[in-house]
Amino acid sequence: MRHFLTTQDYSRPEIESLLDAAAELKRAPCQPLLANRSIALVFFNPSLRTRTSFDVGIRQLGGHAVVLEPGKGAWPISFDALEDHPVMEGDEEEHVAEVARVLSRYCDLIAVRAFPKFKSWEVDRLDLVIRAFARYATVPVINLETITHPCQELALALTLREKLGRLDGRKFLLTWTYHPRPLNTAVANSAALIASKLGMDVTLLCPTEEYRLDERYLAAAQQNAADNGRTFTVTHDIAAAYRGADMVYAKSWGALPYFGRWDAEKPIREAHRHFMVDRAKMDLTPDAYFSHCLPVRRNVKVSDEVIDSPRSLVIDEAENRLHVQKAVMTYLLGQR
Amino acid sequence: MRHFLTTQDYSRPEIESLLDAAAELKRAPCQPLLANRSIALVFFNPSLRTRTSFDVGIRQLGGHAVVLEPGKGAWPISFDALEDHPVMEGDEEEHVAEVARVLSRYCDLIAVRAFPKFKSWEVDRLDLVIRAFARYATVPVINLETITHPCQELALALTLREKLGRLDGRKFLLTWTYHPRPLNTAVANSAALIASKLGMDVTLLCPTEEYRLDERYLAAAQQNAADNGRTFTVTHDIAAAYRGADMVYAKSWGALPYFGRWDAEKPIREAHRHFMVDRAKMDLTPDAYFSHCLPVRRNVKVSDEVIDSPRSLVIDEAENRLHVQKAVMTYLLGQR
Amino acid sequence: MRHFLTTQDYSRPEIESLLDAAAELKRAPCQPLLANRSIALVFFNPSLRTRTSFDVGIRQLGGHAVVLEPGKGAWPISFDALEDHPVMEGDEEEHVAEVARVLSRYCDLIAVRAFPKFKSWEVDRLDLVIRAFARYATVPVINLETITHPCQELALALTLREKLGRLDGRKFLLTWTYHPRPLNTAVANSAALIASKLGMDVTLLCPTEEYRLDERYLAAAQQNAADNGRTFTVTHDIAAAYRGADMVYAKSWGALPYFGRWDAEKPIREAHRHFMVDRAKMDLTPDAYFSHCLPVRRNVKVSDEVIDSPRSLVIDEAENRLHVQKAVMTYLLGQR
């Protein structure tokens, strides 16, 4: 039994094979590959695309999605380590061990969205919620975004393949952008991982050293690049970064050294509003494609002109969530 | 591609044809007309009947409903005009342009409930939310109640046809009633539109001139009546209004001149509690039918005696939501 | 037409027959017994297992579940007696009479979860919400936990049959445990009812006389035991209660004499934390099984050692919810 927690657990050929399956499912979307199967979609955080694309995709394959929102419609859950024999006298009414085991009796897959708590990165980087589900579940677990977002990675990768063909040696720019609130680094981590894994030359553009991603993901992306004989570079030079890019991928995130102390980070972020992706920056590229994972704030992260241009892939990438997720589910259940 | 935003976009023969289809689907409710189709049901406001009847109806036709609640389970959405190039620094995490375009990739229909904000009627009457969905979606959009409620109109019309047969020249009374809070005018607008469109003589009974509906709907109902050689009348005389009525349709709404200043309207409303539909008023009619769109407050809008009488059509009308909506969906998707 | 509100409305042979059907459905879970059927699941309170197991079970039988949450996604509902002709000027927008009648037009079954309000036991014990649904619905109504939890009873019974075979004369211990908040007596009432109905010798262990269950359920359990020639005993002696037990079933509940005055009860509860099910107590039994309905607080109601032992049936019992509920639904709809 295999989980889908991060693409780093999968080899490049395995990822390519998932993308091939996704392309096939895009051509023939309705097949009874999940007939009589039920999939639990557990959301600790809001969702539009993830929820809709999983729900629709599962149904197109003849399966059934159950959407659960612990703490809202369902009981609050404890994730304390069982090794510590926690005395559960707080707000939580049950332990993830029971939740994961029971859901495993009802469902064939458990998919979980659990964003960081944004208090301590040392805690959040342990990814305790999804790791606990994976530990106690007796069915495969899928990551719907925690501190990485592997389903988004596959959607991005499929979109890139559709537009660029073979990705080896193509230039992928991952650029930080401003956002009024400090956001999760998950999609940024994920973009760095997948672009490097698939053989692209990757540049991470961020305002200052403080906006570097967690060393775990920088090192993994570096290793991916090395494995492919490619480069992974961090820069703060906007013009240099855009020059030569085949793909510009935008994302905002909070600076890790200020994690949980966001008031202190705010002035730094505010000083870098000019990182917004706009026409002038895109003109530095050889007609690069643009994308973003959505939701996106217009004229904050990207100008209307860029997001509404023919080179914008945001809607295609969102659509591809549907296809890649169907490939992941059928793979995990041994249906292909 | 056609939307279903208001019955005014449809000719009388088109409406009659939808009602015929609904009657057929009532006789044979389970047919695979929506097989492999997914429908997004987007609720900005609460719902019991709309949600259940769409969900069940879609399923009876072999399709799949996805229920979304922006701001609760899904991200808050901006509806600012893109022409103004809004800088999205508020609470909204994404623009309806992206939401509608992405949902159009996942689903075959998008249905939207978006009540007025009740601050400014000049704003609310623009019906911006559903208009924006219709503008950016690449699939048909259905109105689940905004400032009109066309699905309720069809349910009312089907119920009237079932009980009265041919509607031309029958007397339809739309009466305002008291309610402790100022309510949406949507169902009142809609009742006036559909009854006049289908050839009934329509009387709108309201306490004072201040409770007249928006001129747009009064004019449309007037035009509908004229097209059919029938009458559309506004009155404040209870006894005169009930006399001769074949159908009494009750609804409460807030007075438009006091829109957003509800404290000022409250005393006027309170002075007209006697508009409640009761036995004495019904006795003025030649045994008229009674209905209301639900939810209804008993003994505030209508007495128990009337709503529980054999002439009450409230449950039949609610049931007919199921059938007419199935007719609308299959029509929009070209399945009939 | 029959409802499923409490197992006391069903004879022992009828219950045994439901359990036989459940065992069959466990062996062959996917059969189109609910094809073209829709079931409303109405939740006034949170749920994980109930919601998931009904949703999945309905789907495995080819049916369709609609999940409604009045007061959240749906309108708040009044349960005032219609005989009193209530003037509905409060928060409730509609009466259960309309809700139940309308849902009966859309759906083939209505299942309702409505916990006590925890203000007055004299009111809560009337079980007004589900009784009102049963009164006005024109389709069968299923209890998803109110002041009893009959679906949990059947799951417990099926699990006991799987482990113990014939239950007559086996010793069932129902033990109160500590919990930081006063909980519903529903599962305790239900465990006493079903174990006595199926021929077990039942011991109810609770800290003081104040923790006795409602006389209605004690009398019913006593009668059940008498009908089977068995015993039903209440005790406060922990060691005596565990000795000889074949099954230890744990549940916490608030003391009825302090209902709604929980501050006064708190010190008594706090003085009985030692009722937690642990290894030492289980060692008094001849290797008894242990179970609990979930959610359970570890190391508060039960020690890790016991719940994680091979004799713990908590996950099996939770799984069996799925199977017994499918048996109930198909029985109520005459599909077996």
mmCIF file with all atom_site columns, N, CA, C and O in Angstrom, chain B residues 98-121:
data_model
loop_
_atom_site.group_PDB
_atom_site.id
_atom_site.type_symbol
_atom_site.label_atom_id
_atom_site.label_alt_id
_atom_site.label_comp_id
_atom_site.label_asym_id
_atom_site.label_entity_id
_atom_site.label_seq_id
_atom_site.pdbx_PDB_ins_code
_atom_site.Cartn_x
_atom_site.Cartn_y
_atom_site.Cartn_z
_atom_site.occupancy
_atom_site.B_iso_or_equiv
_atom_site.pdbx_formal_charge
_atom_site.auth_seq_id
_atom_site.auth_comp_id
_atom_site.auth_asym_id
_atom_site.auth_atom_id
_atom_site.pdbx_PDB_model_num
ATOM 1  N N  . GLU B 1 98  ? -12.221 34.052 -12.222 1.00 0.00 ? 98  GLU B N  1
ATOM 2  C CA . GLU B 1 98  ? -11.508 32.768 -12.091 1.00 0.00 ? 98  GLU B CA 1
ATOM 3  C C  . GLU B 1 98  ? -12.451 31.671 -11.609 1.00 0.00 ? 98  GLU B C  1
ATOM 4  O O  . GLU B 1 98  ? -12.425 30.544 -12.089 1.00 0.00 ? 98  GLU B O  1
ATOM 5  N N  . VAL B 1 99  ? -13.287 32.009 -10.623 1.00 0.00 ? 99  VAL B N  1
ATOM 6  C CA . VAL B 1 99  ? -14.191 30.999 -10.069 1.00 0.00 ? 99  VAL B CA 1
ATOM 7  C C  . VAL B 1 99  ? -15.106 30.444 -11.161 1.00 0.00 ? 99  VAL B C  1
ATOM 8  O O  . VAL B 1 99  ? -15.258 29.227 -11.318 1.00 0.00 ? 99  VAL B O  1
ATOM 9  N N  . ALA B 1 100 ? -15.704 31.340 -11.912 1.00 0.00 ? 100 ALA B N  1
ATOM 10 C CA . ALA B 1 100 ? -16.662 30.908 -12.940 1.00 0.00 ? 100 ALA B CA 1
ATOM 11 C C  . ALA B 1 100 ? -15.957 30.131 -14.054 1.00 0.00 ? 100 ALA B C  1
ATOM 12 O O  . ALA B 1 100 ? -16.475 29.139 -14.561 1.00 0.00 ? 100 ALA B O  1
ATOM 13 N N  . ARG B 1 101 ? -14.771 30.592 -14.411 1.00 0.00 ? 101 ARG B N  1
ATOM 14 C CA . ARG B 1 101 ? -14.052 29.886 -15.486 1.00 0.00 ? 101 ARG B CA 1
ATOM 15 C C  . ARG B 1 101 ? -13.588 28.504 -15.044 1.00 0.00 ? 101 ARG B C  1
ATOM 16 O O  . ARG B 1 101 ? -13.643 27.542 -15.813 1.00 0.00 ? 101 ARG B O  1
ATOM 17 N N  . VAL B 1 102 ? -13.109 28.415 -13.808 1.00 0.00 ? 102 VAL B N  1
ATOM 18 C CA . VAL B 1 102 ? -12.642 27.110 -13.328 1.00 0.00 ? 102 VAL B CA 1
ATOM 19 C C  . VAL B 1 102 ? -13.818 26.154 -13.145 1.00 0.00 ? 102 VAL B C  1
ATOM 20 O O  . VAL B 1 102 ? -13.761 25.005 -13.586 1.00 0.00 ? 102 VAL B O  1
ATOM 21 N N  . LEU B 1 103 ? -14.891 26.627 -12.517 1.00 0.00 ? 103 LEU B N  1
ATOM 22 C CA . LEU B 1 103 ? -16.051 25.749 -12.335 1.00 0.00 ? 103 LEU B CA 1
ATOM 23 C C  . LEU B 1 103 ? -16.589 25.278 -13.682 1.00 0.00 ? 103 LEU B C  1
ATOM 24 O O  . LEU B 1 103 ? -17.089 24.164 -13.798 1.00 0.00 ? 103 LEU B O  1
ATOM 25 N N  . SER B 1 104 ? -16.462 26.134 -14.683 1.00 0.00 ? 104 SER B N  1
ATOM 26 C CA . SER B 1 104 ? -16.919 25.740 -16.025 1.00 0.00 ? 104 SER B CA 1
ATOM 27 C C  . SER B 1 104 ? -16.086 24.602 -16.605 1.00 0.00 ? 104 SER B C  1
ATOM 28 O O  . SER B 1 104 ? -16.534 23.886 -17.501 1.00 0.00 ? 104 SER B O  1
ATOM 29 N N  . ARG B 1 105 ? -14.853 24.464 -16.125 1.00 0.00 ? 105 ARG B N  1
ATOM 30 C CA . ARG B 1 105 ? -14.029 23.342 -16.586 1.00 0.00 ? 105 ARG B CA 1
ATOM 31 C C  . ARG B 1 105 ? -14.409 22.041 -15.871 1.00 0.00 ? 105 ARG B C  1
ATOM 32 O O  . ARG B 1 105 ? -14.179 20.962 -16.379 1.00 0.00 ? 105 ARG B O  1
ATOM 33 N N  . TYR B 1 106 ? -14.908 22.176 -14.643 1.00 0.00 ? 106 TYR B N  1
ATOM 34 C CA . TYR B 1 106 ? -15.233 20.980 -13.859 1.00 0.00 ? 106 TYR B CA 1
ATOM 35 C C  . TYR B 1 106 ? -16.686 20.540 -14.077 1.00 0.00 ? 106 TYR B C  1
ATOM 36 O O  . TYR B 1 106 ? -16.989 19.364 -13.937 1.00 0.00 ? 106 TYR B O  1
ATOM 37 N N  . CYS B 1 107 ? -17.575 21.508 -14.309 1.00 0.00 ? 107 CYS B N  1
ATOM 38 C CA . CYS B 1 107 ? -19.006 21.228 -14.269 1.00 0.00 ? 107 CYS B CA 1
ATOM 39 C C  . CYS B 1 107 ? -19.692 21.654 -15.565 1.00 0.00 ? 107 CYS B C  1
ATOM 40 O O  . CYS B 1 107 ? -19.190 22.487 -16.306 1.00 0.00 ? 107 CYS B O  1
ATOM 41 N N  . ASP B 1 108 ? -20.870 21.095 -15.796 1.00 0.00 ? 108 ASP B N  1
ATOM 42 C CA . ASP B 1 108 ? -21.625 21.360 -17.004 1.00 0.00 ? 108 ASP B CA 1
ATOM 43 C C  . ASP B 1 108 ? -22.660 22.466 -16.824 1.00 0.00 ? 108 ASP B C  1
ATOM 44 O O  . ASP B 1 108 ? -23.210 22.984 -17.802 1.00 0.00 ? 108 ASP B O  1
ATOM 45 N N  . LEU B 1 109 ? -22.947 22.782 -15.578 1.00 0.00 ? 109 LEU B N  1
ATOM 46 C CA . LEU B 1 109 ? -23.893 23.849 -15.233 1.00 0.00 ? 109 LEU B CA 1
ATOM 47 C C  . LEU B 1 109 ? -23.405 24.470 -13.929 1.00 0.00 ? 109 LEU B C  1
ATOM 48 O O  . LEU B 1 109 ? -22.831 23.774 -13.084 1.00 0.00 ? 109 LEU B O  1
ATOM 49 N N  . ILE B 1 110 ? -23.685 25.764 -13.766 1.00 0.00 ? 110 ILE B N  1
ATOM 50 C CA . ILE B 1 110 ? -23.394 26.432 -12.495 1.00 0.00 ? 110 ILE B CA 1
ATOM 51 C C  . ILE B 1 110 ? -24.681 27.097 -12.021 1.00 0.00 ? 110 ILE B C  1
ATOM 52 O O  . ILE B 1 110 ? -25.242 27.931 -12.742 1.00 0.00 ? 110 ILE B O  1
ATOM 53 N N  . ALA B 1 111 ? -25.142 26.715 -10.849 1.00 0.00 ? 111 ALA B N  1
ATOM 54 C CA . ALA B 1 111 ? -26.350 27.313 -10.280 1.00 0.00 ? 111 ALA B CA 1
ATOM 55 C C  . ALA B 1 111 ? -25.947 28.134 -9.064  1.00 0.00 ? 111 ALA B C  1
ATOM 56 O O  . ALA B 1 111 ? -25.117 27.702 -8.265  1.00 0.00 ? 111 ALA B O  1
ATOM 57 N N  . VAL B 1 112 ? -26.526 29.333 -8.927  1.00 0.00 ? 112 VAL B N  1
ATOM 58 C CA . VAL B 1 112 ? -26.047 30.289 -7.930  1.00 0.00 ? 112 VAL B CA 1
ATOM 59 C C  . VAL B 1 112 ? -27.203 30.892 -7.138  1.00 0.00 ? 112 VAL B C  1
ATOM 60 O O  . VAL B 1 112 ? -28.169 31.401 -7.724  1.00 0.00 ? 112 VAL B O  1
ATOM 61 N N  . ARG B 1 113 ? -27.096 30.844 -5.818  1.00 0.00 ? 113 ARG B N  1
ATOM 62 C CA . ARG B 1 113 ? -28.001 31.596 -4.941  1.00 0.00 ? 113 ARG B CA 1
ATOM 63 C C  . ARG B 1 113 ? -27.226 32.753 -4.329  1.00 0.00 ? 113 ARG B C  1
ATOM 64 O O  . ARG B 1 113 ? -26.194 32.547 -3.675  1.00 0.00 ? 113 ARG B O  1
ATOM 65 N N  . ALA B 1 114 ? -27.712 33.963 -4.557  1.00 0.00 ? 114 ALA B N  1
ATOM 66 C CA . ALA B 1 114 ? -27.046 35.156 -4.022  1.00 0.00 ? 114 ALA B CA 1
ATOM 67 C C  . ALA B 1 114 ? -28.098 36.187 -3.684  1.00 0.00 ? 114 ALA B C  1
ATOM 68 O O  . ALA B 1 114 ? -28.549 36.925 -4.561  1.00 0.00 ? 114 ALA B O  1
ATOM 69 N N  . PHE B 1 115 ? -28.491 36.248 -2.416  1.00 0.00 ? 115 PHE B N  1
ATOM 70 C CA . PHE B 1 115 ? -29.499 37.214 -1.972  1.00 0.00 ? 115 PHE B CA 1
ATOM 71 C C  . PHE B 1 115 ? -28.927 38.634 -2.023  1.00 0.00 ? 115 PHE B C  1
ATOM 72 O O  . PHE B 1 115 ? -27.703 38.817 -2.032  1.00 0.00 ? 115 PHE B O  1
ATOM 73 N N  . PRO B 1 116 ? -29.799 39.634 -2.010  1.00 0.00 ? 116 PRO B N  1
ATOM 74 C CA . PRO B 1 116 ? -29.307 41.011 -1.875  1.00 0.00 ? 116 PRO B CA 1
ATOM 75 C C  . PRO B 1 116 ? -28.522 41.178 -0.575  1.00 0.00 ? 116 PRO B C  1
ATOM 76 O O  . PRO B 1 116 ? -28.682 40.394 0.370   1.00 0.00 ? 116 PRO B O  1
ATOM 77 N N  . LYS B 1 117 ? -27.692 42.215 -0.548  1.00 0.00 ? 117 LYS B N  1
ATOM 78 C CA . LYS B 1 117 ? -26.926 42.526 0.668   1.00 0.00 ? 117 LYS B CA 1
ATOM 79 C C  . LYS B 1 117 ? -27.757 43.382 1.625   1.00 0.00 ? 117 LYS B C  1
ATOM 80 O O  . LYS B 1 117 ? -27.370 43.601 2.763   1.00 0.00 ? 117 LYS B O  1
ATOM 81 N N  . PHE B 1 118 ? -28.855 43.930 1.140   1.00 0.00 ? 118 PHE B N  1
ATOM 82 C CA . PHE B 1 118 ? -29.796 44.718 1.948   1.00 0.00 ? 118 PHE B CA 1
ATOM 83 C C  . PHE B 1 118 ? -29.209 46.018 2.485   1.00 0.00 ? 118 PHE B C  1
ATOM 84 O O  . PHE B 1 118 ? -29.631 46.500 3.516   1.00 0.00 ? 118 PHE B O  1
ATOM 85 N N  . LYS B 1 119 ? -28.201 46.550 1.788   1.00 0.00 ? 119 LYS B N  1
ATOM 86 C CA . LYS B 1 119 ? -27.693 47.864 2.178   1.00 0.00 ? 119 LYS B CA 1
ATOM 87 C C  . LYS B 1 119 ? -28.211 48.926 1.219   1.00 0.00 ? 119 LYS B C  1
ATOM 88 O O  . LYS B 1 119 ? -28.757 49.934 1.630   1.00 0.00 ? 119 LYS B O  1
ATOM 89 N N  . SER B 1 120 ? -28.020 48.699 -0.085  1.00 0.00 ? 120 SER B N  1
ATOM 90 C CA . SER B 1 120 ? -28.464 49.681 -1.075  1.00 0.00 ? 120 SER B CA 1
ATOM 91 C C  . SER B 1 120 ? -29.204 48.950 -2.184  1.00 0.00 ? 120 SER B C  1
ATOM 92 O O  . SER B 1 120 ? -28.645 48.076 -2.850  1.00 0.00 ? 120 SER B O  1
ATOM 93 N N  . TRP B 1 121 ? -30.458 49.326 -2.386  1.00 0.00 ? 121 TRP B N  1
ATOM 94 C CA . TRP B 1 121 ? -31.226 48.686 -3.452  1.00 0.00 ? 121 TRP B CA 1
ATOM 95 C C  . TRP B 1 121 ? -30.669 49.066 -4.825  1.00 0.00 ? 121 TRP B C  1
ATOM 96 O O  . TRP B 1 121 ? -30.703 48.271 -5.760  1.00 0.00 ? 121 TRP B O  1
#
